[in-house]
Tab-separated table of C-alpha atoms in Angstrom:
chain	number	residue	atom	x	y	z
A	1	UNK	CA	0.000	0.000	0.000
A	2	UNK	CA	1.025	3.595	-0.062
A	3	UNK	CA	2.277	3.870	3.328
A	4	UNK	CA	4.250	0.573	3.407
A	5	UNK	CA	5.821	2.560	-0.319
A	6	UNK	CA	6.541	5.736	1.435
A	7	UNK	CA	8.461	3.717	4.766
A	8	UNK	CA	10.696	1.758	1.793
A	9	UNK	CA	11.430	4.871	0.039
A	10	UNK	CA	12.360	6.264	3.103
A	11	UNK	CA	14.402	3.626	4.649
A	12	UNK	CA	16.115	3.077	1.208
A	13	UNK	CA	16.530	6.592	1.087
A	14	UNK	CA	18.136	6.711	4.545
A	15	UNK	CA	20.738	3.962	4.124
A	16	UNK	CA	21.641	5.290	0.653
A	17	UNK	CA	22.625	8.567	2.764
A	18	UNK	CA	24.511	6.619	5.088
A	19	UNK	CA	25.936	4.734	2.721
A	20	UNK	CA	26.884	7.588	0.667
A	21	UNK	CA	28.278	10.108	3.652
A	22	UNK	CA	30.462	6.678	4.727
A	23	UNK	CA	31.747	6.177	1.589
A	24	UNK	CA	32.953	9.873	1.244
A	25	UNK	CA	34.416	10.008	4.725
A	26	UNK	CA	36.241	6.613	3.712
A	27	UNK	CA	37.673	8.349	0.487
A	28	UNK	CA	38.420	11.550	2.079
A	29	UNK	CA	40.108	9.533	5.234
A	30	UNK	CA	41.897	7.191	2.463
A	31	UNK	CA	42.518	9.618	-0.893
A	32	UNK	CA	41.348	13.432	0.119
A	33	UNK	CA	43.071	15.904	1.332
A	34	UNK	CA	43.841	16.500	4.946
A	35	UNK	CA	41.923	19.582	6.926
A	36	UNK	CA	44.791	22.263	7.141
A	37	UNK	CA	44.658	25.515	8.296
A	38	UNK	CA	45.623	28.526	5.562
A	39	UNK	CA	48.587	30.881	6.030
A	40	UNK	CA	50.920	31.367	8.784
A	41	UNK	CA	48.464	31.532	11.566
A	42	UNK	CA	47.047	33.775	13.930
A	43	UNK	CA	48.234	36.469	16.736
A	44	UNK	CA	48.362	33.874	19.291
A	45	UNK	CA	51.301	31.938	19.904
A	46	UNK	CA	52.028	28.562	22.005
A	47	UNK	CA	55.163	26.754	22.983
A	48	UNK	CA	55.408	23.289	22.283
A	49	UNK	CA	58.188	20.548	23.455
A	50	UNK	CA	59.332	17.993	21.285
A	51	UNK	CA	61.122	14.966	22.932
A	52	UNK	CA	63.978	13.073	21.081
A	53	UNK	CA	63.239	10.482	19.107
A	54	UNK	CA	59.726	12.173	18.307
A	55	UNK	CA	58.612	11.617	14.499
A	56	UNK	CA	56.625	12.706	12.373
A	57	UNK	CA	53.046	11.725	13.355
A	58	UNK	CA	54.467	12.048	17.105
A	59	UNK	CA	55.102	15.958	16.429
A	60	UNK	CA	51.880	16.125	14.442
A	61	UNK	CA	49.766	14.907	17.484
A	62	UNK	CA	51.449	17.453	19.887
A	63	UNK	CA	51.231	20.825	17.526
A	64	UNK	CA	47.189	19.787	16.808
A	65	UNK	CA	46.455	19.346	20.886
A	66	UNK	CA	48.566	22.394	21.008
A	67	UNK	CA	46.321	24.342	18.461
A	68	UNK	CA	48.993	25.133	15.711
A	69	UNK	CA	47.608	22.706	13.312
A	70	UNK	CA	44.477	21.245	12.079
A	71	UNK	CA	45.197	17.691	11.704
A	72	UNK	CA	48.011	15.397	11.915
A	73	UNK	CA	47.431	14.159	8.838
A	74	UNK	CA	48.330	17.504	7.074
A	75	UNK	CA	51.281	17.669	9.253
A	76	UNK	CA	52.308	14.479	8.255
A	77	UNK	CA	52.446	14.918	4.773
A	78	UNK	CA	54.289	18.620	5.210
A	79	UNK	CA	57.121	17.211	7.648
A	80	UNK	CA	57.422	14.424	4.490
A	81	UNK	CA	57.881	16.680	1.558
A	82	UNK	CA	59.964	19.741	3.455
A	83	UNK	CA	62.955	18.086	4.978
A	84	UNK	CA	60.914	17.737	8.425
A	85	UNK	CA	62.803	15.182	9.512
A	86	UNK	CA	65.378	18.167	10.081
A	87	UNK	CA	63.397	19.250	12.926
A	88	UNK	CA	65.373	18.347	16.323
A	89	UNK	CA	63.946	18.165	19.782
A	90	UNK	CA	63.355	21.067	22.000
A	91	UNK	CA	61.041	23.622	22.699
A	92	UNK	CA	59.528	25.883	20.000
A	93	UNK	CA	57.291	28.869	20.000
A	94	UNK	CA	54.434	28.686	17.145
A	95	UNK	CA	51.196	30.339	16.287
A	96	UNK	CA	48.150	28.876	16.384
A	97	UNK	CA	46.038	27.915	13.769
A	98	UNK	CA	49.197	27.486	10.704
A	99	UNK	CA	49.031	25.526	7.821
A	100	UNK	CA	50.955	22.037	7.910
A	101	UNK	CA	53.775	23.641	5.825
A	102	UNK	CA	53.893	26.817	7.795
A	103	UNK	CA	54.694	24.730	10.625
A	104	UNK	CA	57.382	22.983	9.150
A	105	UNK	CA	59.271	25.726	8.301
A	106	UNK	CA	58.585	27.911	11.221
A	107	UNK	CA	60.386	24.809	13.178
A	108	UNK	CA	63.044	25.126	10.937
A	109	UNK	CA	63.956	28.155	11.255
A	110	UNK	CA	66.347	28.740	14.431
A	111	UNK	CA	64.545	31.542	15.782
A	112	UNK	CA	61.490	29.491	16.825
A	113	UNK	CA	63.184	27.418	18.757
A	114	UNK	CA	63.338	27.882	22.427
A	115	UNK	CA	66.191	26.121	24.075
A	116	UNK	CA	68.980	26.794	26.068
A	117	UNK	CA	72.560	25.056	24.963
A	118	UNK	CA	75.167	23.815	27.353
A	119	UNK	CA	78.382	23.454	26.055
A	120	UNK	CA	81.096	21.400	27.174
A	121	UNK	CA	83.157	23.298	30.000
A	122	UNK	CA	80.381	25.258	30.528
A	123	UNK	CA	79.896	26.915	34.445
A	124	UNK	CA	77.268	26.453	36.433
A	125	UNK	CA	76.884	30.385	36.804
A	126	UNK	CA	76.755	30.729	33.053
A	127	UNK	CA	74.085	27.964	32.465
A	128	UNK	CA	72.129	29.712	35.341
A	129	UNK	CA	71.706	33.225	33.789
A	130	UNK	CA	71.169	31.636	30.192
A	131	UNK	CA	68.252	29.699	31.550
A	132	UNK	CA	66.952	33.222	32.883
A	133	UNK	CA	67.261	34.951	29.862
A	134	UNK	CA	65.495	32.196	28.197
A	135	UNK	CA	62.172	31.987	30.694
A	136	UNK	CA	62.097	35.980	30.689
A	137	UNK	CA	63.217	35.660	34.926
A	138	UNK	CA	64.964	38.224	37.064
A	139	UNK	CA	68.808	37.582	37.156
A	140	UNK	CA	69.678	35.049	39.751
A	141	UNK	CA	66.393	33.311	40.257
A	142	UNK	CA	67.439	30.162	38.233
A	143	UNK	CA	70.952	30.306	40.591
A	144	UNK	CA	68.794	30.368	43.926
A	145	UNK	CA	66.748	28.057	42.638
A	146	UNK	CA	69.773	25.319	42.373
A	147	UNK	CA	70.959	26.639	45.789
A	148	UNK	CA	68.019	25.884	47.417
A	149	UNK	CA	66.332	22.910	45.560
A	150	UNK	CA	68.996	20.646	44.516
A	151	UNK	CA	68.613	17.696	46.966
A	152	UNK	CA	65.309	17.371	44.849
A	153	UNK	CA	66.411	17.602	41.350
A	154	UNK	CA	67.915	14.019	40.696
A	155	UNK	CA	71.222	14.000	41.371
A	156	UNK	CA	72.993	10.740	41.811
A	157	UNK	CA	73.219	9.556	45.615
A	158	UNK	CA	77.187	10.019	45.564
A	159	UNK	CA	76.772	13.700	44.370
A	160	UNK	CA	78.255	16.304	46.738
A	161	UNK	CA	80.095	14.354	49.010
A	162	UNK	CA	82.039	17.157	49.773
A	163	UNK	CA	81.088	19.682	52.195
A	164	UNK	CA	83.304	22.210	51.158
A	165	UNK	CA	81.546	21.956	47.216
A	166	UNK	CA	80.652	25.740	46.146
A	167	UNK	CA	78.059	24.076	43.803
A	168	UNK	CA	76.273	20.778	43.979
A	169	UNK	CA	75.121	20.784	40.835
A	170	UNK	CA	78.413	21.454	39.056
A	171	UNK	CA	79.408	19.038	36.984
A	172	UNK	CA	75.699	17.477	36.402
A	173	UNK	CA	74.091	20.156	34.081
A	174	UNK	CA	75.159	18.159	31.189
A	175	UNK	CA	76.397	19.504	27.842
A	176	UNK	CA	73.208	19.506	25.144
A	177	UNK	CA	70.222	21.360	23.907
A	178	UNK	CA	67.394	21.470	26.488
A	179	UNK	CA	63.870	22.920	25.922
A	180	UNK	CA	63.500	26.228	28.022
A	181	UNK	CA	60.653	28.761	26.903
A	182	UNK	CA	58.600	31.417	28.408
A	183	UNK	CA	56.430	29.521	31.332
A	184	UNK	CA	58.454	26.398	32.058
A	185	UNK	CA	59.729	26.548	35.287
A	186	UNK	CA	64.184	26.540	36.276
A	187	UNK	CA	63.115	23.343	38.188
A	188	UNK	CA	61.611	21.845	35.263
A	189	UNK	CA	64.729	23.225	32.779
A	190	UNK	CA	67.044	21.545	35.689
A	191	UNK	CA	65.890	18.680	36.053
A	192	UNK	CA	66.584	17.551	32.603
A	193	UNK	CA	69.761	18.901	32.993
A	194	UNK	CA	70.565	16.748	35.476
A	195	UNK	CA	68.619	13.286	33.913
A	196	UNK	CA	70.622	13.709	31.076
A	197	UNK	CA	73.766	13.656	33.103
A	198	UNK	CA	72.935	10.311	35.407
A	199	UNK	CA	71.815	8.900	31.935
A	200	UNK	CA	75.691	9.328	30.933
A	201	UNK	CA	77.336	8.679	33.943
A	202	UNK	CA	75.096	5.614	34.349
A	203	UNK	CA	76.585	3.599	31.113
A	204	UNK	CA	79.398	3.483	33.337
A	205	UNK	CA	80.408	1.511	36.624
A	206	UNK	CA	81.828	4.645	37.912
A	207	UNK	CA	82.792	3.351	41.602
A	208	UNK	CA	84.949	0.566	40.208
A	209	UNK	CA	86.506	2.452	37.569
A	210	UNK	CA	87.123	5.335	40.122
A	211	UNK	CA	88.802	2.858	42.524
A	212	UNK	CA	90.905	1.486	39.421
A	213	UNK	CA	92.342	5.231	39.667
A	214	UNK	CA	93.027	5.491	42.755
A	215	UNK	CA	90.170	7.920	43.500
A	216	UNK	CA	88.005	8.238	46.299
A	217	UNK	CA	84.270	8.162	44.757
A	218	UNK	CA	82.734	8.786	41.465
A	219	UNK	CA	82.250	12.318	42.045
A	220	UNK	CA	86.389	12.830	41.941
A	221	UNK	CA	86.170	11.411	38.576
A	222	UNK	CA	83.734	13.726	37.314
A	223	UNK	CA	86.018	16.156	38.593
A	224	UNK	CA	88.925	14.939	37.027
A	225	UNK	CA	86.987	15.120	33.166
A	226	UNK	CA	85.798	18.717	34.073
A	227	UNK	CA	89.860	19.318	34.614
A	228	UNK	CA	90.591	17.864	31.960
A	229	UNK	CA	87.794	19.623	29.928
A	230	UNK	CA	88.797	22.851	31.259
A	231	UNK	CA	92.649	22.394	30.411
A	232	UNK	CA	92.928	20.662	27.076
A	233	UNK	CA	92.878	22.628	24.337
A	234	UNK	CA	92.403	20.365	21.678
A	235	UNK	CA	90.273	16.854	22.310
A	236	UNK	CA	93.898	15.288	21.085
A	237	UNK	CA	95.249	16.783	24.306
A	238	UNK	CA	92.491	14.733	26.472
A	239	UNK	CA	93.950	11.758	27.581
A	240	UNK	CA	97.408	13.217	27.971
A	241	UNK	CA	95.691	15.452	30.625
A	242	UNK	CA	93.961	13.708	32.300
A	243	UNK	CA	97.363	11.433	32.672
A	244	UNK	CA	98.716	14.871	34.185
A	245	UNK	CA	96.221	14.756	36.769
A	246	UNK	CA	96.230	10.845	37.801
A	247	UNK	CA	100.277	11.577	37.901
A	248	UNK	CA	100.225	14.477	39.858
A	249	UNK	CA	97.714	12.680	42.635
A	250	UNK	CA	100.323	9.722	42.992
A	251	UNK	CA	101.665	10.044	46.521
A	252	UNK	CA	105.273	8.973	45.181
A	253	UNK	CA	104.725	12.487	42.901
A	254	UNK	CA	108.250	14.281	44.153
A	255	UNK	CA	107.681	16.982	41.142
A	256	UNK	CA	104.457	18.826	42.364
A	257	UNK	CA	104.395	16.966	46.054
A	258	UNK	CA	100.484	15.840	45.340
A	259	UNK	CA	99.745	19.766	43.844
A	260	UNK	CA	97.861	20.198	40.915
A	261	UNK	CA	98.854	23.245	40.280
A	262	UNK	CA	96.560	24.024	37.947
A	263	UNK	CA	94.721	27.848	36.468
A	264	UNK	CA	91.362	26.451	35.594
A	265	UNK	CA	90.669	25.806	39.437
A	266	UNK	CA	91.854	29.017	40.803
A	267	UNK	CA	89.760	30.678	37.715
A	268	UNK	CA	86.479	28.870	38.926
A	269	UNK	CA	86.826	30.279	42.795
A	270	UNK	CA	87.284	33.694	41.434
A	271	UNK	CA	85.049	33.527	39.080
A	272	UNK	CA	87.202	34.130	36.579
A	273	UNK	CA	89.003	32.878	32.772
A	274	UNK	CA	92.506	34.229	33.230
A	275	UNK	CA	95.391	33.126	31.470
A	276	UNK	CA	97.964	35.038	33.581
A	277	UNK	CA	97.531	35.205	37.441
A	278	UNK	CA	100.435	36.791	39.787
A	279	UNK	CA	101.846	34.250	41.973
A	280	UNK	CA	101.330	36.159	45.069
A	281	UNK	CA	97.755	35.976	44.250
A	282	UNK	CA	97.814	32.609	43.798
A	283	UNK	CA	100.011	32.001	46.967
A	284	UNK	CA	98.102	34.070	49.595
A	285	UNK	CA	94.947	32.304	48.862
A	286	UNK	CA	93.951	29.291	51.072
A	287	UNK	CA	90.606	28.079	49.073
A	288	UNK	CA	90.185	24.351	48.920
A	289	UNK	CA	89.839	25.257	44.817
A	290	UNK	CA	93.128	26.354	44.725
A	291	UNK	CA	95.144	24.064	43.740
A	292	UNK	CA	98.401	25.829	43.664
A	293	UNK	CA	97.811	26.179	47.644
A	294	UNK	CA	95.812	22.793	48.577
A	295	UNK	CA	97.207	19.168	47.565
A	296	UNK	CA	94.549	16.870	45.869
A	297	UNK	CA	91.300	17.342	44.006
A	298	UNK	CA	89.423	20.015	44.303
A	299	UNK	CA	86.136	19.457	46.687
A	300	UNK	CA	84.097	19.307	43.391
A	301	UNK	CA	83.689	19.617	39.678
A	302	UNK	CA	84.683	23.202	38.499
A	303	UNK	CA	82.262	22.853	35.185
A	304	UNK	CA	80.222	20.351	32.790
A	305	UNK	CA	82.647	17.777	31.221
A	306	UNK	CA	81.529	16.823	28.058
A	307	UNK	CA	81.278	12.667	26.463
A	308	UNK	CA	84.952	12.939	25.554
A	309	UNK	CA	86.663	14.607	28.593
A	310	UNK	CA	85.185	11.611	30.684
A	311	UNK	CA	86.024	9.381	28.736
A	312	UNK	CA	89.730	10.479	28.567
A	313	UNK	CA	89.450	10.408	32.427
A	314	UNK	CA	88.431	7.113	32.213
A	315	UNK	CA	90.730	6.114	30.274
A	316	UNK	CA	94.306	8.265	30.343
A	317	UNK	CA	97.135	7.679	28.610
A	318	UNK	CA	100.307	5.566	30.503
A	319	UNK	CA	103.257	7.566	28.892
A	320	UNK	CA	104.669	9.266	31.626
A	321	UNK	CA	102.825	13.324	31.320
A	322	UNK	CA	103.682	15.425	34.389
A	323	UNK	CA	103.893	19.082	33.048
A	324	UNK	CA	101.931	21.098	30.176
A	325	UNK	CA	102.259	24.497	28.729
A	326	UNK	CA	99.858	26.101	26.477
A	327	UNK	CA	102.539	27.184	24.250
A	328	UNK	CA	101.055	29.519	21.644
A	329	UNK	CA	98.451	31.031	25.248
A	330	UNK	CA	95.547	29.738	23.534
A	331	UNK	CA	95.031	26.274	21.170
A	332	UNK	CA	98.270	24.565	21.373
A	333	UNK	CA	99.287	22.322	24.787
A	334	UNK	CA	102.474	20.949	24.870
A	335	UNK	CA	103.347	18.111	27.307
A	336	UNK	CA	106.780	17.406	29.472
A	337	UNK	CA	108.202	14.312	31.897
A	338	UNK	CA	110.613	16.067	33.209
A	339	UNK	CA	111.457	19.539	34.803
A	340	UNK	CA	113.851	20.345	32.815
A	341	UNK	CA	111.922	19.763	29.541
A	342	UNK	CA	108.861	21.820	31.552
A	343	UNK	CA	111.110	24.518	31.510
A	344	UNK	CA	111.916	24.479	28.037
A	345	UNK	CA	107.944	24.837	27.235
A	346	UNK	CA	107.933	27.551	29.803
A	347	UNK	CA	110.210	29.791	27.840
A	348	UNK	CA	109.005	29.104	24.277
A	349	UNK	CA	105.242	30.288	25.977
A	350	UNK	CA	107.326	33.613	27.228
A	351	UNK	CA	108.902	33.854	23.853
A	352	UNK	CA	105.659	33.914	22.042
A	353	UNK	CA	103.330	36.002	25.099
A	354	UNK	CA	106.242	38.258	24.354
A	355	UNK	CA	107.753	38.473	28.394
């Protein structure tokens, strides 16, 4: 009858609807293009943190909960066709609401990103007020910050094991590119810092290896690599130094009677990077740092040793190194066994400072 005609038609009708939106979601999901946003997006901006490792579709789900892009699909296909596998991990600060490709290239470009770079050598001090400038703080809010809070940030349990360490942190704000924009918090900035560090130290069994040198605890042989960072020159010069140090420890040392002798530390109490230092400067002070004045280590690390001054501490050469002159006062570190030949270096470093 009619109305049993009219309930076909319309039930027909119905799944033919269904049937057709379905089958042009299914083409759009499987051939169509992906939703994208137009231009380079709006006023409001948005910083997002990509982890290493993250891909593709990984950086694509983060910028759409973010708000920067439409869909990750769109992302997807930008970050394949525009050398996105360029991007690195870190923070960055985007717009909202950019096209795929915008994106891309906004992430490329270094002056998006928002990180904050530790080099190898790097002070404490230095990382501090770089992590300021970064989060837009007051100067010396990141440094009180480590003063106060550093039981809490992660450090290994056979960190500061010296009382008379200016810094407990030295030494564990390891070198690398960390994510540090407008909002985090210092904590959050140190903290990874400091992960990244045990995650390095960790590959090793430092309390063996340190007792295989003759050293006390793990923490004297990151101090050892940040000598060694701080005095070689060239990453040649490395293992030779860090022989200087392991010789000059050695209680049967009759050249330097257990004295290190060395700038770098007496540098890092003061504060300072001088090359030449009067010796009644040196001599009147009574710092545990200085080592022209105090036999041994230093109490602590006196920067951030980077992958290659540990391992040179780790593993030092067995020739004989005692003395070393940066000959030239700037890239070239000669080394001596004897006095005599010390002396020789001395003179050919007056010769070219011009005393």
């Amino acid at each position: 009858n009619g109305c049993a005609c009219l309930v076909v038609v319309l039930v027909f009708g119905g799944g033919l609807g269904g049937i057709t939106y379905f089958g042009y979601q299914y083409y759009q999901n499987r051939y169509g293009t992906a939703p994208d946003y137009a231009g380079d997006g709006n006023s409001q901006t948005v910083s997002v943190e990509i982890p290493k490792g993250a891909g593709g579709a990984d950086i694509g789900r983060k910028l759409k909960e973010a708000g920067v892009v439409k869909s990750v699909d769109a992302f997807i296909s930008a970050f394949t066709n525009n050398d996105g596998d360029k991007i690195q991990a870190g923070a960055y600060i985007l717009k909202k609401e950019m096209s795929a490709a915008s994106a891309v290239d906004m992430m490329l470009d270094p002056k998006s990103q928002a990180n904050v770079m530790v080099t190898p050598g790097q002070r404490n001090v230095v990382v501090y007020k770089n992590i300021d400038d970064k989060l837009g703080l007051a100067a010396g809010t990141t440094r009180g910050i480590a003063e106060k809070e550093f039981k809490t940030l992660g450090l290994p349990a056979w960190a500061n094991s010296d009382t008379e360490i200016k810094d407990p942190l030295e030494g564990f704000l390891y070198p690398g590119t960390y994510a540090a924009a407008k909002g985090m918090k210092p904590t959050a900035v140190l903290k990874s810092m400091v992960e990244r560090a045990d995650e390095a130290y960790a590959k090793y069994d430092l309390d063996a290896k340190a007792r295989s040198l003759s050293l006390e605890n793990p923490l004297q042989l990151i101090t050892v690599a940040s000598l060694v960072q701080a005095e070689g020159k060239t990453h040649d010069d490395f293992r030779k130094m860090a022989e200087v140090v392991y010789n000059r420890l050695k209680p049967t040392n009759t050249e330097t009677n257990q004295l290190l002798q060395f700038d770098s530390t007496f540098n890092y109490l003061k504060g300072e990077s001088k090359i030449h230092i009067s010796e009644s400067e040196i001599n009147s002070n009574p710092d545990p740092y200085n080592t022209y004045t105090q036999k041994g280590l230093p109490p602590g690390p006196i920067g951030n040793p980077g992958a290659e001054a540990l391992a040179a501490a780790l593993k030092p050469t067995s020739d004989g190194w005692i003395y070393f002159v940066a000959t030239d006062g700037q890239n070239k570190t000669e080394f001596a066994k004897t006095y005599a030949q010390f002396q020789k270096l001395k003179e050919k470093f007056n010769q070219n400072a011009g005393n």
